[in-house]
Structures are given as C-alpha cells and as structure tokens.
Amino acid sequence: MSTAADTSVTVPGPVLELNGVNVTFTSGIGRKRRVLHAMRDVSLSVSPGETLGVVGESGSGKSTTGAVSLGLRAPDSGAARLLGRPLNRATKKALRGSIQAVLQHPQWSLNPRRRVGESVREPLAVVGHGLSRAEQRERVVQILERVGLAADMVDRFPHELSGGQRQRVSVARALITEPKFIVFDEAVSALDVSVQMQILAMIRELQNQHHFGAMFISHDLGAVRRVSDRISVLYRGEIVETAETEFFFTAPQHPYSQQLLETL
Ligand code: ADP
Ligand code: MG
C-alpha cells in the first residue's frame, strides 16, 4: 500500500505482552458473593508477523484475554504492554488505529444502516491519517480488493452481503488503519467450513503482506491450527501450555491439551 504509515517498519520486540495478568469478576452480595477468576496469572507475548492461537473451552477466559490485549479491560493485577508501551489512558489514545479487532458477528460491528464503503472508511476518520476524502475513498477500494471484494461493494448495505462477505468487510475495516496488532475473537466461527477456509487463508496472506501480529481466539482447534504459529491453551483462566503449532498437535504436553485434542 502506498499511502499512510509504512507497515514494513517492524516494531522492536513484541507487539503484545501480558505479564502475570489477573482478572476477576464478582457477582452477588453478602453470603452469595462469588468471585470468578477469568484470568489467572496469564503471561504471553505476540511478535510482529506472528499469530498466537488462544484455545480453550467456553468460559475459559479467551475473550477476557482478548479484551485485556486490546486495552478494553484493565487487569486487576499484572501488566499489559502494547507495542512496547504500558496501557494507560494516554498511550491508548496514541495507539488508536495500531490495534484492531475482528469479532464473531460482523453484524454487531457493522452498522446495518451504513453502506460498506462508509463502515470500512470510518476507522480512518478516527485515526486522522490526514488523507483527503478522495484519498480515503481510494484506500477503501484498495483494501476491499485486498480482502477479495469488488469495488462496487462500497454502495451495498450489510444485509445485502453473505456472512463470508460481511466478515471480509470486517477484516477490511480492521486493516484500513494498517494496525500492528489484530485480535480475532471467534472471527470465523459463525461461517460455513468452506468459507472459513477462504477467510483463514486470506488472513494468512494479509499477514505475510502487512506483518501485523495477531491473536487468534477460537474454540475451534482446526481453525486455530491453520493460522497460528504458536498456541496457548487456557483452562479456567490459566495458561496450561504454550507450544509451536505443529509440536502442539503432535505432542501436546498438558493432560488438558491432550483431552482437547481427543475431541477433535
Ligand atoms: P470464553 O471467551 O473463553 O468463553 P470469557 O473470557 O468470555 O470466556 O469468560 C470467562 C469467564 O468470565 C466466564 O466464566 C464468564 O462467565 C466470566 N465473565 C466474562 N465476562 C464477564 C463479565 N463482564 N461479568 C461477569 N463475568 C464475566
Ligand atoms: Mg469468548
């Protein structure tokens, strides 16, 4: 891409680092008060150009880990560093556009009354790349092409697209600010298997071109295997194993990982 920041510039060190992160949720009052440990002493890192897969059963703390990694939830204790900076209000503002998310249901992230072109362009307005309206429009068309969508998609509304096309739009929307780090949370889980394969291949290809670091969260081990360089297994809020993808699938070390793989 010729405009805006040069994505080939690599960030020295990890794009994301979590160190001993704890997150608890409390519910009820008095004797009914319960404390739920959504993340327990979670440490992980993601390098530029790398995808870390995060797997685990429902309720294991995957989305909470994603939210902390995006700076959307502050840890109760422990630290999160994004692009080498501690996460606080000041750095969060500076990091806008450098971190993006692609979530499970594009209908939640895409405004149903907004045309595709507008939805994809929107993050640029927030980041203020200093591009003119014409340049922004041109960039929208370029990025749509990158995710395999024709230029005439800009005038469509989300309900006029297939699930796979909507998810491609979400990826385009995430990519347009040329982020250094993207969190995918169950991003392909709602799609048919054949469409999943196409989107996963596309994510891989885009990563080769743009070198963003990624966290790929899914309960679907097959999907995670296709995109991840390394995998972390969450069990009740705790990382029980982190391993290179192929090593993990051939020789899982932790009993819980072995159990997860048996259900595959
Ligand atoms: P996963 O994405 O792996 O399914 P989550 O990170 O969404 O898991 O949730 C981890 C645990 O924290 C679950 O038990 C969930 O019910 C709880 N939890 C998540 N978000 C909240 C919240 N906002 N308030 C209370 N409990 C929550
Ligand atoms: Mg989740």
PDB file of N, CA and C in Angstrom, residues 16-22 42-44 68 75 77-81 86-87:
ATOM      1  N   LEU A  16       2.562  -7.352  21.609  1.00  0.00           N
ATOM      2  CA  LEU A  16       1.745  -7.507  22.816  1.00  0.00           C
ATOM      3  C   LEU A  16       2.493  -8.323  23.854  1.00  0.00           C
ATOM      4  N   GLU A  17       2.425  -7.868  25.078  1.00  0.00           N
ATOM      5  CA  GLU A  17       2.990  -8.616  26.201  1.00  0.00           C
ATOM      6  C   GLU A  17       2.026  -8.553  27.371  1.00  0.00           C
ATOM      7  N   LEU A  18       1.633  -9.721  27.866  1.00  0.00           N
ATOM      8  CA  LEU A  18       0.885  -9.781  29.121  1.00  0.00           C
ATOM      9  C   LEU A  18       1.792 -10.429  30.153  1.00  0.00           C
ATOM     10  N   ASN A  19       1.860  -9.787  31.310  1.00  0.00           N
ATOM     11  CA  ASN A  19       2.718 -10.311  32.374  1.00  0.00           C
ATOM     12  C   ASN A  19       1.937 -10.522  33.652  1.00  0.00           C
ATOM     13  N   GLY A  20       1.704 -11.782  33.995  1.00  0.00           N
ATOM     14  CA  GLY A  20       1.035 -12.106  35.251  1.00  0.00           C
ATOM     15  C   GLY A  20      -0.317 -11.432  35.418  1.00  0.00           C
ATOM     16  N   VAL A  21      -1.118 -11.452  34.332  1.00  0.00           N
ATOM     17  CA  VAL A  21      -2.399 -10.740  34.369  1.00  0.00           C
ATOM     18  C   VAL A  21      -3.477 -11.548  35.102  1.00  0.00           C
ATOM     19  N   ASN A  22      -4.124 -10.873  36.040  1.00  0.00           N
ATOM     20  CA  ASN A  22      -5.281 -11.447  36.730  1.00  0.00           C
ATOM     21  C   ASN A  22      -6.499 -10.576  36.482  1.00  0.00           C
ATOM     22  N   VAL A  42      -1.870 -14.771  33.827  1.00  0.00           N
ATOM     23  CA  VAL A  42      -1.634 -15.030  32.401  1.00  0.00           C
ATOM     24  C   VAL A  42      -0.456 -14.205  31.875  1.00  0.00           C
ATOM     25  N   SER A  43       0.528 -14.912  31.325  1.00  0.00           N
ATOM     26  CA  SER A  43       1.667 -14.260  30.672  1.00  0.00           C
ATOM     27  C   SER A  43       1.768 -14.792  29.251  1.00  0.00           C
ATOM     28  N   LEU A  44       1.872 -13.905  28.303  1.00  0.00           N
ATOM     29  CA  LEU A  44       2.055 -14.328  26.914  1.00  0.00           C
ATOM     30  C   LEU A  44       2.604 -13.157  26.122  1.00  0.00           C
ATOM     31  N   VAL A  68      -8.388  -7.687  27.346  1.00  0.00           N
ATOM     32  CA  VAL A  68      -7.214  -7.108  28.014  1.00  0.00           C
ATOM     33  C   VAL A  68      -6.140  -6.761  26.972  1.00  0.00           C
ATOM     34  N   PRO A  75      -6.325  -5.055  33.710  1.00  0.00           N
ATOM     35  CA  PRO A  75      -6.108  -6.175  34.631  1.00  0.00           C
ATOM     36  C   PRO A  75      -6.293  -5.733  36.081  1.00  0.00           C
ATOM     37  N   SER A  77      -4.532  -7.165  38.429  1.00  0.00           N
ATOM     38  CA  SER A  77      -3.104  -7.079  38.734  1.00  0.00           C
ATOM     39  C   SER A  77      -2.338  -7.642  37.552  1.00  0.00           C
ATOM     40  N   GLY A  78      -1.043  -7.384  37.527  1.00  0.00           N
ATOM     41  CA  GLY A  78      -0.252  -7.765  36.362  1.00  0.00           C
ATOM     42  C   GLY A  78      -0.252  -6.629  35.353  1.00  0.00           C
ATOM     43  N   ALA A  79       0.439  -6.830  34.239  1.00  0.00           N
ATOM     44  CA  ALA A  79       0.619  -5.729  33.297  1.00  0.00           C
ATOM     45  C   ALA A  79       0.397  -6.147  31.855  1.00  0.00           C
ATOM     46  N   ALA A  80      -0.134  -5.204  31.085  1.00  0.00           N
ATOM     47  CA  ALA A  80      -0.266  -5.393  29.639  1.00  0.00           C
ATOM     48  C   ALA A  80       0.555  -4.306  28.956  1.00  0.00           C
ATOM     49  N   ARG A  81       1.365  -4.710  27.989  1.00  0.00           N
ATOM     50  CA  ARG A  81       2.124  -3.742  27.194  1.00  0.00           C
ATOM     51  C   ARG A  81       1.788  -3.954  25.732  1.00  0.00           C
ATOM     52  N   PRO A  86       3.192   0.624  28.170  1.00  0.00           N
ATOM     53  CA  PRO A  86       2.203   0.207  29.160  1.00  0.00           C
ATOM     54  C   PRO A  86       0.851   0.786  28.765  1.00  0.00           C
ATOM     55  N   LEU A  87      -0.205   0.037  29.051  1.00  0.00           N
ATOM     56  CA  LEU A  87      -1.529   0.518  28.650  1.00  0.00           C
ATOM     57  C   LEU A  87      -2.116   1.456  29.685  1.00  0.00           C
TER      58      LEU A  87
END
